[in-house]
mmCIF file of C-alpha atoms in Angstrom:
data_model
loop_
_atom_site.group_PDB
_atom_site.id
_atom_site.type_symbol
_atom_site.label_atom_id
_atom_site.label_comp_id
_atom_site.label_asym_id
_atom_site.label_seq_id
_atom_site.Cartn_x
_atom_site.Cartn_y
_atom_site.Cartn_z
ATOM 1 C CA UNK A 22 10.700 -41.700 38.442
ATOM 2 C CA UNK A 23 9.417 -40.197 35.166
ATOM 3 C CA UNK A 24 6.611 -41.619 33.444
ATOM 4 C CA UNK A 25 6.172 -42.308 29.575
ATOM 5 C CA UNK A 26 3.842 -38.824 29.951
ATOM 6 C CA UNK A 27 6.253 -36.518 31.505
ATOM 7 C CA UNK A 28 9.270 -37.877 29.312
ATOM 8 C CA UNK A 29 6.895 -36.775 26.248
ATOM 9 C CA UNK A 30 5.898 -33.690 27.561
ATOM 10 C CA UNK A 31 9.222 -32.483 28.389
ATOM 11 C CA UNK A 32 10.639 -33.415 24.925
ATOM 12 C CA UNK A 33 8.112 -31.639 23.324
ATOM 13 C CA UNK A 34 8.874 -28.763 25.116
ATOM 14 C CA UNK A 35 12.620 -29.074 24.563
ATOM 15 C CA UNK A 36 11.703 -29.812 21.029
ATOM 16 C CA UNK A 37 9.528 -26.383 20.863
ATOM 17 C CA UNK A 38 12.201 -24.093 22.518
ATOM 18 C CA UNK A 39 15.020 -25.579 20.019
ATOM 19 C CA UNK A 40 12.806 -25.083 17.261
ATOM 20 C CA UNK A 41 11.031 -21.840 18.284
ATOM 21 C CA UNK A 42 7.259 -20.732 17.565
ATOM 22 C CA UNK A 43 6.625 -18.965 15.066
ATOM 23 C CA UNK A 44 5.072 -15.320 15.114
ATOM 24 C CA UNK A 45 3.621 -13.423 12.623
ATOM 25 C CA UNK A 46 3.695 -9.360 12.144
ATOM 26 C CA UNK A 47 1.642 -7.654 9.912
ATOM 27 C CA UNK A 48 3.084 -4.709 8.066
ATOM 28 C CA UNK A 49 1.091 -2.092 5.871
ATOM 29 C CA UNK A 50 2.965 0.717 3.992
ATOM 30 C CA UNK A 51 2.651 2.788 1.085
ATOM 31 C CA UNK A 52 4.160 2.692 -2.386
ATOM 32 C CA UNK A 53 7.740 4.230 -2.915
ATOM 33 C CA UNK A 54 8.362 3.951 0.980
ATOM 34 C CA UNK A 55 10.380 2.270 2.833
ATOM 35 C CA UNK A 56 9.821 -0.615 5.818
ATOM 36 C CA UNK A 57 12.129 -2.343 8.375
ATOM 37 C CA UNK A 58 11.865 -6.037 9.682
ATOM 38 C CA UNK A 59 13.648 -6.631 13.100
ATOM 39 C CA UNK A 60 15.125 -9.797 13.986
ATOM 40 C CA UNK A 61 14.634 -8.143 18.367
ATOM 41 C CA UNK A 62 18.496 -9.167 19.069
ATOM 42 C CA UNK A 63 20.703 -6.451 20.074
ATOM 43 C CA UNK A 64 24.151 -8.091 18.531
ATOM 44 C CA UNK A 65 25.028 -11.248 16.671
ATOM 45 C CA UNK A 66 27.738 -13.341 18.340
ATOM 46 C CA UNK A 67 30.140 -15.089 16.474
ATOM 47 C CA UNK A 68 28.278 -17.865 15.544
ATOM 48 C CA UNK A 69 25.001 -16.681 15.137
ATOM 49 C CA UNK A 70 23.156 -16.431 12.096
ATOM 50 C CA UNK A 71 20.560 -14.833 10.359
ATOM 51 C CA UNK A 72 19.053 -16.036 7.221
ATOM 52 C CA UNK A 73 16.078 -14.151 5.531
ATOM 53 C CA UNK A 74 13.581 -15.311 2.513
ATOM 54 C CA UNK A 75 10.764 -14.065 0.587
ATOM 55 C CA UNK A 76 8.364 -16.565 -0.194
ATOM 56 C CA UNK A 77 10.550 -19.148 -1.306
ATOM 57 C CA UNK A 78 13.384 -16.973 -1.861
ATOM 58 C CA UNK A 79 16.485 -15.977 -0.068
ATOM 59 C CA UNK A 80 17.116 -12.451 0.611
ATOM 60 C CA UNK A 81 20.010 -12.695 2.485
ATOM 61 C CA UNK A 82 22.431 -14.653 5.075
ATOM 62 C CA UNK A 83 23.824 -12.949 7.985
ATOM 63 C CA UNK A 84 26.761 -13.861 10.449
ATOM 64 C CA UNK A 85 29.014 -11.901 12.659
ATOM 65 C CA UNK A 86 31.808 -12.442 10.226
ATOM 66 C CA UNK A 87 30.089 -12.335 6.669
ATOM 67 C CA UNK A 88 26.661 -10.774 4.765
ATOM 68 C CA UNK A 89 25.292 -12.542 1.846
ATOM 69 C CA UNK A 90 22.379 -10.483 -0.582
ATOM 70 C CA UNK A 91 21.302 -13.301 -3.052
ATOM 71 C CA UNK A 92 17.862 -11.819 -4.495
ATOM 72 C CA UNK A 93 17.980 -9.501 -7.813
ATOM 73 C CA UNK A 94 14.815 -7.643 -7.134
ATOM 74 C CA UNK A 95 16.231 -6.249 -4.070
ATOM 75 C CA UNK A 96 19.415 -5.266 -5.218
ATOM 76 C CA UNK A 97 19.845 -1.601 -4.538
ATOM 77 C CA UNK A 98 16.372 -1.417 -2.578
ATOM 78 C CA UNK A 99 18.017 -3.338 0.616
ATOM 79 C CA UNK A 100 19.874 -2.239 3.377
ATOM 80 C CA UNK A 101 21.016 -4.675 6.272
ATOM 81 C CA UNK A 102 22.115 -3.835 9.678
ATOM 82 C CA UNK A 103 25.179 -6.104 10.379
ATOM 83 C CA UNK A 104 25.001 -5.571 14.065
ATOM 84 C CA UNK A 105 21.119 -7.020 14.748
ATOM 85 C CA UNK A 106 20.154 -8.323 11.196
ATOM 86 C CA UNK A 107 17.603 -6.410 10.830
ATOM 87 C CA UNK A 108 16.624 -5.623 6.837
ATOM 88 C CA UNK A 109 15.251 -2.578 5.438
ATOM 89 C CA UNK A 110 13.491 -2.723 1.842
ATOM 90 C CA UNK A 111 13.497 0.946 0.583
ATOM 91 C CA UNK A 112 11.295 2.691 -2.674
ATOM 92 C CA UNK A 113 8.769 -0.356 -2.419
ATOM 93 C CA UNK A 114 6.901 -1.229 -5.240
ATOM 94 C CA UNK A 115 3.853 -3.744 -5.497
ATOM 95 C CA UNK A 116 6.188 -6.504 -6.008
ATOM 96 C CA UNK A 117 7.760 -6.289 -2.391
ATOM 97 C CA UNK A 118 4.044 -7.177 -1.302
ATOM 98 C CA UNK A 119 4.063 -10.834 0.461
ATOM 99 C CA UNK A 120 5.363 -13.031 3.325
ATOM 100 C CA UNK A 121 9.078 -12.569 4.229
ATOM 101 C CA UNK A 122 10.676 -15.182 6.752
ATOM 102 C CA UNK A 123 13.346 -15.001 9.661
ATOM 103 C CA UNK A 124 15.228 -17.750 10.767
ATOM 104 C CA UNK A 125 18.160 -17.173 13.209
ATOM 105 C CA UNK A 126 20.487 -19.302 15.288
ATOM 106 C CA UNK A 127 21.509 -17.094 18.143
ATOM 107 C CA UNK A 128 23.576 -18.862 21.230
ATOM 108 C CA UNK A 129 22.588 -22.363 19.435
ATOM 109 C CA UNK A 130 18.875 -21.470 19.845
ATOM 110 C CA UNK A 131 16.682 -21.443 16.535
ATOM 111 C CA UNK A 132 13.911 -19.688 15.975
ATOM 112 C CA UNK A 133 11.108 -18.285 13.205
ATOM 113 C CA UNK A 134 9.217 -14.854 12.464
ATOM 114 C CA UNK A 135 7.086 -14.256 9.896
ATOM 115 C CA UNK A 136 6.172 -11.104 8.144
ATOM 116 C CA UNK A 137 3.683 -10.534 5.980
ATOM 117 C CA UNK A 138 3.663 -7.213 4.004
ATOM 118 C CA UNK A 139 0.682 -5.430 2.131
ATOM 119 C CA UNK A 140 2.225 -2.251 -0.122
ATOM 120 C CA UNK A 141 -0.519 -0.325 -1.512
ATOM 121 C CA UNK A 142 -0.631 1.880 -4.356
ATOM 122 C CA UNK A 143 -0.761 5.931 -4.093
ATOM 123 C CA UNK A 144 -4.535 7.357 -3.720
ATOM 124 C CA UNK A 145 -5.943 10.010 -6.188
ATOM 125 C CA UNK A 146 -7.955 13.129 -5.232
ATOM 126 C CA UNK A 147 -11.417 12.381 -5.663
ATOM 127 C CA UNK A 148 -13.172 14.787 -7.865
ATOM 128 C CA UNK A 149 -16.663 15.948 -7.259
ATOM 129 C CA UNK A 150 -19.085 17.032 -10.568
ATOM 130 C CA UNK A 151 -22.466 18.083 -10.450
ATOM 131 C CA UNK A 152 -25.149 16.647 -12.633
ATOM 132 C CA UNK A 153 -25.956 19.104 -15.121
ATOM 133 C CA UNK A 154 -29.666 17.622 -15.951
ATOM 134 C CA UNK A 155 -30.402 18.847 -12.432
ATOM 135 C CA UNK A 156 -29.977 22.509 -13.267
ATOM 136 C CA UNK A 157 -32.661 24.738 -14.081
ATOM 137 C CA UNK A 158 -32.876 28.530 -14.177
ATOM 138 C CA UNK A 159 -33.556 29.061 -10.613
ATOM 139 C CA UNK A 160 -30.840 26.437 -8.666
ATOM 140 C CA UNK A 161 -31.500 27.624 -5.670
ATOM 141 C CA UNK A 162 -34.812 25.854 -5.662
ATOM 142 C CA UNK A 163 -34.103 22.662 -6.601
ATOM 143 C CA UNK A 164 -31.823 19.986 -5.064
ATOM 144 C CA UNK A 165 -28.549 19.098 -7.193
ATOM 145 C CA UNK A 166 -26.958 15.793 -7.245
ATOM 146 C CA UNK A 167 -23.113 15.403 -6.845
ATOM 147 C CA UNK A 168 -20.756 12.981 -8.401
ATOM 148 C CA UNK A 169 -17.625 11.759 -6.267
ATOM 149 C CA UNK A 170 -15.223 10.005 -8.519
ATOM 150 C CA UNK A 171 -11.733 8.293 -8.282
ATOM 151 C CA UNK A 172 -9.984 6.279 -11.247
ATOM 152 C CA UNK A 173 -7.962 3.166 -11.453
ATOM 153 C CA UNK A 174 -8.077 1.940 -7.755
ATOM 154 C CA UNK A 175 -7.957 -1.236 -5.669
ATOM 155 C CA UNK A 176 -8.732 -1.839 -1.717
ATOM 156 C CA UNK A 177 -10.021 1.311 -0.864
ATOM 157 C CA UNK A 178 -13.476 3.075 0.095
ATOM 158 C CA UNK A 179 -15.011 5.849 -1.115
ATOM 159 C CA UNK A 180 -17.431 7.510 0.922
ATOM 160 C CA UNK A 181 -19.674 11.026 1.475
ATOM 161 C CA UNK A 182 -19.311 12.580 4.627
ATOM 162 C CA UNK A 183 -21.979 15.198 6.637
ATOM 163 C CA UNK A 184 -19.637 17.009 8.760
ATOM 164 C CA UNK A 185 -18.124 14.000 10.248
ATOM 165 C CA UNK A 186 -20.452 11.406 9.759
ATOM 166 C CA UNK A 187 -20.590 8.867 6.876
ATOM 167 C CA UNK A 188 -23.587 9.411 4.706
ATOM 168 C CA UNK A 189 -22.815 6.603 2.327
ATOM 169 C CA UNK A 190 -19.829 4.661 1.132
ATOM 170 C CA UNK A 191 -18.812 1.697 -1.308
ATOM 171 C CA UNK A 192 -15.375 -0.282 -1.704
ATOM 172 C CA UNK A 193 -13.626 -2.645 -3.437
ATOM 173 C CA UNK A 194 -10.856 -5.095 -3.016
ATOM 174 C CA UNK A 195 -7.593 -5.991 -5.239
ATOM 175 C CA UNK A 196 -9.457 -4.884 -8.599
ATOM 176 C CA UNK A 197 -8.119 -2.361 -10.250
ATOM 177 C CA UNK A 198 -11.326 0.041 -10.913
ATOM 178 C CA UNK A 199 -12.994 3.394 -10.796
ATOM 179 C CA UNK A 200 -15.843 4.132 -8.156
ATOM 180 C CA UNK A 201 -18.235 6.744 -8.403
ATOM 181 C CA UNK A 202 -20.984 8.082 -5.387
ATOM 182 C CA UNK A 203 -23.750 9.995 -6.052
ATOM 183 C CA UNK A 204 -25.094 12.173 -2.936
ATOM 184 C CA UNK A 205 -27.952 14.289 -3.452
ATOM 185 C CA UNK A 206 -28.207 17.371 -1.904
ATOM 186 C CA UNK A 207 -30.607 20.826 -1.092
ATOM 187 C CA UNK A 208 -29.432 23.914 -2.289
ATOM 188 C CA UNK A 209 -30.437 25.592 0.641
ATOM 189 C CA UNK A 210 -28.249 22.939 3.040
ATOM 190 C CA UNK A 211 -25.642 24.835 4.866
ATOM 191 C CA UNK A 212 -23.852 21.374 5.989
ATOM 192 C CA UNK A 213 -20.325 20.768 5.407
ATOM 193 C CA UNK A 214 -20.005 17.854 2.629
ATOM 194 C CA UNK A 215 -16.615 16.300 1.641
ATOM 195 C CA UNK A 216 -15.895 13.479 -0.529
ATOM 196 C CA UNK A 217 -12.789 10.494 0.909
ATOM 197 C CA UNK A 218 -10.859 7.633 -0.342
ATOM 198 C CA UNK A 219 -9.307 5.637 1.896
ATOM 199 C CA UNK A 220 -6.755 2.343 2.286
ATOM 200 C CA UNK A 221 -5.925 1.336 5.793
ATOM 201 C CA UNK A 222 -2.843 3.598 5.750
ATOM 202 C CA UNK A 223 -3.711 7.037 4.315
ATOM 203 C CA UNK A 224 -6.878 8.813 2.878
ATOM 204 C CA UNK A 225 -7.563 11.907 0.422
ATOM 205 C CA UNK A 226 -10.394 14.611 0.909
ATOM 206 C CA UNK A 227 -12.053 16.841 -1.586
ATOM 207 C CA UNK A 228 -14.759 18.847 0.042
ATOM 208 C CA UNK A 229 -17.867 19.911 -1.426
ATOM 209 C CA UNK A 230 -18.808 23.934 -1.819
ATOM 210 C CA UNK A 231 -21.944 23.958 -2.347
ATOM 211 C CA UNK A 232 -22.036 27.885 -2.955
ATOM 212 C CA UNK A 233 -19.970 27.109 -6.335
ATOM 213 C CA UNK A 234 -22.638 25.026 -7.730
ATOM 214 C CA UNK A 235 -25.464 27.770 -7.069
ATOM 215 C CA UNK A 236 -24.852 29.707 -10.417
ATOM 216 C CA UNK A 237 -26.697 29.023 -13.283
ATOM 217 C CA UNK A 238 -25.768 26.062 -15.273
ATOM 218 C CA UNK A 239 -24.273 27.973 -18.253
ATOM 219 C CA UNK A 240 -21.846 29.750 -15.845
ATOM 220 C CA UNK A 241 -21.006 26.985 -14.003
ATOM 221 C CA UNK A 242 -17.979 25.541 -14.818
ATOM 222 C CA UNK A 243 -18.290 21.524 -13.211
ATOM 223 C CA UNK A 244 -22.060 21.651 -14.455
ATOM 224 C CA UNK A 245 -21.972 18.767 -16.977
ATOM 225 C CA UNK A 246 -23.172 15.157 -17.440
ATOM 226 C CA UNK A 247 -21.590 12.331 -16.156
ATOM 227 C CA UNK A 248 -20.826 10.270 -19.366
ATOM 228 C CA UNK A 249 -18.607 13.876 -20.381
ATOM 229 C CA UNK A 250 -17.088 13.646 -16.604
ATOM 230 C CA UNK A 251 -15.911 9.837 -17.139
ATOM 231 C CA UNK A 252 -14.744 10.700 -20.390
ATOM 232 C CA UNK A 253 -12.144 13.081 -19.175
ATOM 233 C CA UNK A 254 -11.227 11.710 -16.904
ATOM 234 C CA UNK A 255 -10.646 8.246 -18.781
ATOM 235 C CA UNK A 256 -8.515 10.443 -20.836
ATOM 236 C CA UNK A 257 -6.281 12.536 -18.152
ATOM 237 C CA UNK A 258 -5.785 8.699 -16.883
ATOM 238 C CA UNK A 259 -4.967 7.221 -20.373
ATOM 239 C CA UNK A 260 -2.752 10.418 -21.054
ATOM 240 C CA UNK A 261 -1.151 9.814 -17.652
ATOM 241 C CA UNK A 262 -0.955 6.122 -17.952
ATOM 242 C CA UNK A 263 1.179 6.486 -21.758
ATOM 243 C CA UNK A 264 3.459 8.495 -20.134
ATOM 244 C CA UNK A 265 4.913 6.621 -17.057
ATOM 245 C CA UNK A 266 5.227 3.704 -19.935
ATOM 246 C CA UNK A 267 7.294 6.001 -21.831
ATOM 247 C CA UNK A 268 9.481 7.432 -19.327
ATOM 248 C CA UNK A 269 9.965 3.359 -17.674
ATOM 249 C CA UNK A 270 11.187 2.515 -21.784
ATOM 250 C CA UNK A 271 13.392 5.235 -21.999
ATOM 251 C CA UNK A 272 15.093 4.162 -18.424
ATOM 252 C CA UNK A 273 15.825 0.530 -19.234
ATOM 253 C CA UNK A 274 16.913 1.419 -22.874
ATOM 254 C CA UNK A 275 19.801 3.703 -20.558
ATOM 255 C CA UNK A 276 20.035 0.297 -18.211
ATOM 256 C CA UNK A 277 20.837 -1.524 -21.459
ATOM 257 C CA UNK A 278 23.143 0.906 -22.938
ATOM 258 C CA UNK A 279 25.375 1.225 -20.009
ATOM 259 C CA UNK A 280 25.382 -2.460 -19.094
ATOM 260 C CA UNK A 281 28.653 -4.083 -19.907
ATOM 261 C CA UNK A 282 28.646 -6.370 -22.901
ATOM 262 C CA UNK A 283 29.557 -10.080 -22.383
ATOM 263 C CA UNK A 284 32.755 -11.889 -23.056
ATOM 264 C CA UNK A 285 32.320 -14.747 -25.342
#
């Protein structure tokens, strides 16, 4: 005979397999690229379904016999597999960053994923200046100090490397900022410097010639302060910046002009 015990056990195990667990899968990719969630089934039966949402949102519905899209910020991004359900979210902005959710009905069995996406923005090249009140008439006797610098970022590192250990670093998380590392270095070093910014996907190296920087400041062309370095580089941002605004105008003004005008 089964006791009260067993009777709950097993019906909250037959609850638990009806239901599913749900998983979560972590997903990292890179702005203006492209990602795939997979449902794992190999074909949908006639009455399976597969429904998915982001955040609160539904994406789409999908059945042997029909596909429903029913989210304007993917239209034209998505692409859906009608013989898994799987979705793929192409050209990825910042927006598509968040927690998208499966729930399918396959052979009367339901269950849950959950994905949670992280798109991160394109890294600059870091650009290394020298500090131009360290140069004197003789540079190869005194030690000059290097400026690594990257604009307008969020969750990265920066960091100095010494061949290929990490001499110093510094990061930040979802602020949008510039970094700057100093690093300090003999003239008479013959080490291999570089200077890298990093996410958890991709990074960008400039590396450090210390042979350029031996010349005498007035011929030396990334000899000057560092108020003169941030302020061109503020501009080539700003300049940068004013343009992609421009050019994002211009293409909805076109969206508007070619969208069909509405019968009264």
């Amino acid at each position: 005979m089964i006791d009260a015990i067993d009777l709950f056990c097993l019906n909250f195990f037959l609850l638990c397999g009806a239901a599913g667990v749900e998983t979560e899968i972590r997903l990292s990719v890179m702005e203006g690229d492209s990602f795939t969630l997979r449902t794992g089934l190999t074909e949908l039966q006639r009455d399976d379904e597969v429904e998915w949402r982001f955040g609160t949102s539904r994406i789409s519905t999908i059945t042997a016999r029909s596909i429903t899209n029913d989210d304007e910020m993917f239209k034209d991004r998505l692409q859906l597999e009608e013989q898994t359900g799987d979705i793929t979210v192409t050209n990825v902005s910042h927006e598509h960053s968040g927690v998208y959710h499966l729930s399918s009905i396959v052979r009367n069995k339901k269950s849950n994923k959950q994905f949670t996406v992280t798109v991160f923005a394109h890294l600059p090249i870091p650009v290394i200046f020298s500090d131009a009140s360290k140069c004197s008439s003789s540079p190869e006797r005194s030690p000059r100090i290097f400026l690594c610098l990257v604009l307008n970022v969020s969750a990265v590192s920066l960091s100095w490397y010494k061949e290929n250990s990490v001499l110093s670093s510094i990061s930040v998380s979802n602020l949008s900022i510039s970094l700057s590392l100093p690093l300090e270095v003999e003239n008479q070093d013959k080490n291999t410097y570089s200077c890298v910014v990093n996410n958890p996907i991709r990074n960008q190296t400039t590396h450090l010639d210390i042979s350029q920087h031996l010349r005498p400041c007035s011929d030396c062309s990334l000899c000057f302060d560092s108020t003169e370095a941030v302020v061109r580089l503020v501009i080539t941002a700003v300049t940068g910046l004013a343009a992609m605004a421009a050019v994002h105008l211009l293409i909805n003004d076109i969206r508007r002009a070619h969208r069909p005008a509405v019968k009264q």
